[in-house]
Amino acid sequence: MNQDLQKTLWAAADKLRSNMDAAEYKHVV
């Protein structure tokens, strides 16, 4: 996978995770 794309995806995932309650995140996964 393109490294820049991977970084962008991880940054987006981190942003989503920080906006989510821990219990909600666990439920999604």
PDB file of N, CA and C in Angstrom:
ATOM      1  N   MET A   1       0.850  -1.204   0.000  1.00  0.00           N
ATOM      2  CA  MET A   1       0.000   0.000   0.000  1.00  0.00           C
ATOM      3  C   MET A   1       0.879   1.245   0.000  1.00  0.00           C
ATOM      4  N   ASN A   2       0.408   2.276  -0.662  1.00  0.00           N
ATOM      5  CA  ASN A   2       1.112   3.556  -0.688  1.00  0.00           C
ATOM      6  C   ASN A   2       1.256   4.075   0.735  1.00  0.00           C
ATOM      7  N   GLN A   3       2.487   4.425   1.120  1.00  0.00           N
ATOM      8  CA  GLN A   3       2.753   4.821   2.503  1.00  0.00           C
ATOM      9  C   GLN A   3       1.997   6.092   2.892  1.00  0.00           C
ATOM     10  N   ASP A   4       1.923   7.057   1.979  1.00  0.00           N
ATOM     11  CA  ASP A   4       1.208   8.302   2.277  1.00  0.00           C
ATOM     12  C   ASP A   4      -0.275   8.032   2.495  1.00  0.00           C
ATOM     13  N   LEU A   5      -0.835   7.163   1.670  1.00  0.00           N
ATOM     14  CA  LEU A   5      -2.247   6.809   1.804  1.00  0.00           C
ATOM     15  C   LEU A   5      -2.489   6.135   3.150  1.00  0.00           C
ATOM     16  N   GLN A   6      -1.581   5.250   3.525  1.00  0.00           N
ATOM     17  CA  GLN A   6      -1.704   4.548   4.797  1.00  0.00           C
ATOM     18  C   GLN A   6      -1.682   5.540   5.958  1.00  0.00           C
ATOM     19  N   LYS A   7      -0.762   6.516   5.881  1.00  0.00           N
ATOM     20  CA  LYS A   7      -0.684   7.543   6.931  1.00  0.00           C
ATOM     21  C   LYS A   7      -1.987   8.317   7.025  1.00  0.00           C
ATOM     22  N   THR A   8      -2.543   8.658   5.869  1.00  0.00           N
ATOM     23  CA  THR A   8      -3.796   9.423   5.839  1.00  0.00           C
ATOM     24  C   THR A   8      -4.930   8.621   6.463  1.00  0.00           C
ATOM     25  N   LEU A   9      -5.002   7.340   6.120  1.00  0.00           N
ATOM     26  CA  LEU A   9      -6.048   6.478   6.677  1.00  0.00           C
ATOM     27  C   LEU A   9      -5.901   6.358   8.189  1.00  0.00           C
ATOM     28  N   TRP A  10      -4.666   6.193   8.663  1.00  0.00           N
ATOM     29  CA  TRP A  10      -4.440   6.082  10.105  1.00  0.00           C
ATOM     30  C   TRP A  10      -4.819   7.372  10.806  1.00  0.00           C
ATOM     31  N   ALA A  11      -4.485   8.512  10.202  1.00  0.00           N
ATOM     32  CA  ALA A  11      -4.829   9.808  10.799  1.00  0.00           C
ATOM     33  C   ALA A  11      -6.339   9.957  10.904  1.00  0.00           C
ATOM     34  N   ALA A  12      -7.044   9.541   9.860  1.00  0.00           N
ATOM     35  CA  ALA A  12      -8.506   9.613   9.866  1.00  0.00           C
ATOM     36  C   ALA A  12      -9.077   8.681  10.935  1.00  0.00           C
ATOM     37  N   ALA A  13      -8.523   7.489  11.044  1.00  0.00           N
ATOM     38  CA  ALA A  13      -8.988   6.521  12.044  1.00  0.00           C
ATOM     39  C   ALA A  13      -8.759   7.061  13.451  1.00  0.00           C
ATOM     40  N   ASP A  14      -7.592   7.672  13.673  1.00  0.00           N
ATOM     41  CA  ASP A  14      -7.297   8.252  14.986  1.00  0.00           C
ATOM     42  C   ASP A  14      -8.282   9.356  15.317  1.00  0.00           C
ATOM     43  N   LYS A  15      -8.615  10.169  14.326  1.00  0.00           N
ATOM     44  CA  LYS A  15      -9.553  11.273  14.538  1.00  0.00           C
ATOM     45  C   LYS A  15     -10.926  10.724  14.930  1.00  0.00           C
ATOM     46  N   LEU A  16     -11.372   9.692  14.193  1.00  0.00           N
ATOM     47  CA  LEU A  16     -12.669   9.081  14.493  1.00  0.00           C
ATOM     48  C   LEU A  16     -12.663   8.482  15.896  1.00  0.00           C
ATOM     49  N   ARG A  17     -11.565   7.802  16.219  1.00  0.00           N
ATOM     50  CA  ARG A  17     -11.464   7.130  17.509  1.00  0.00           C
ATOM     51  C   ARG A  17     -11.512   8.138  18.655  1.00  0.00           C
ATOM     52  N   SER A  18     -10.850   9.270  18.494  1.00  0.00           N
ATOM     53  CA  SER A  18     -10.824  10.274  19.556  1.00  0.00           C
ATOM     54  C   SER A  18     -12.190  10.924  19.748  1.00  0.00           C
ATOM     55  N   ASN A  19     -13.019  10.905  18.698  1.00  0.00           N
ATOM     56  CA  ASN A  19     -14.358  11.495  18.791  1.00  0.00           C
ATOM     57  C   ASN A  19     -15.389  10.502  19.316  1.00  0.00           C
ATOM     58  N   MET A  20     -14.965   9.251  19.523  1.00  0.00           N
ATOM     59  CA  MET A  20     -15.891   8.193  19.901  1.00  0.00           C
ATOM     60  C   MET A  20     -15.681   7.776  21.344  1.00  0.00           C
ATOM     61  N   ASP A  21     -16.784   7.413  21.986  1.00  0.00           N
ATOM     62  CA  ASP A  21     -16.672   6.819  23.316  1.00  0.00           C
ATOM     63  C   ASP A  21     -16.008   5.449  23.179  1.00  0.00           C
ATOM     64  N   ALA A  22     -15.205   5.071  24.148  1.00  0.00           N
ATOM     65  CA  ALA A  22     -14.465   3.812  24.079  1.00  0.00           C
ATOM     66  C   ALA A  22     -15.408   2.620  23.888  1.00  0.00           C
ATOM     67  N   ALA A  23     -16.527   2.623  24.579  1.00  0.00           N
ATOM     68  CA  ALA A  23     -17.488   1.522  24.473  1.00  0.00           C
ATOM     69  C   ALA A  23     -18.072   1.455  23.059  1.00  0.00           C
ATOM     70  N   GLU A  24     -18.358   2.615  22.485  1.00  0.00           N
ATOM     71  CA  GLU A  24     -18.879   2.668  21.115  1.00  0.00           C
ATOM     72  C   GLU A  24     -17.856   2.099  20.145  1.00  0.00           C
ATOM     73  N   TYR A  25     -16.596   2.486  20.323  1.00  0.00           N
ATOM     74  CA  TYR A  25     -15.543   2.020  19.432  1.00  0.00           C
ATOM     75  C   TYR A  25     -15.435   0.496  19.493  1.00  0.00           C
ATOM     76  N   LYS A  26     -15.495  -0.035  20.691  1.00  0.00           N
ATOM     77  CA  LYS A  26     -15.410  -1.478  20.872  1.00  0.00           C
ATOM     78  C   LYS A  26     -16.574  -2.164  20.161  1.00  0.00           C
ATOM     79  N   HIS A  27     -17.749  -1.567  20.254  1.00  0.00           N
ATOM     80  CA  HIS A  27     -18.947  -2.130  19.631  1.00  0.00           C
ATOM     81  C   HIS A  27     -18.803  -2.147  18.101  1.00  0.00           C
ATOM     82  N   VAL A  28     -18.239  -1.081  17.556  1.00  0.00           N
ATOM     83  CA  VAL A  28     -18.044  -0.991  16.099  1.00  0.00           C
ATOM     84  C   VAL A  28     -17.092  -2.085  15.632  1.00  0.00           C
ATOM     85  N   VAL A  29     -16.031  -2.293  16.365  1.00  0.00           N
ATOM     86  CA  VAL A  29     -15.055  -3.321  16.011  1.00  0.00           C
ATOM     87  C   VAL A  29     -15.617  -4.680  16.406  1.00  0.00           C
TER      88      VAL A  29
END
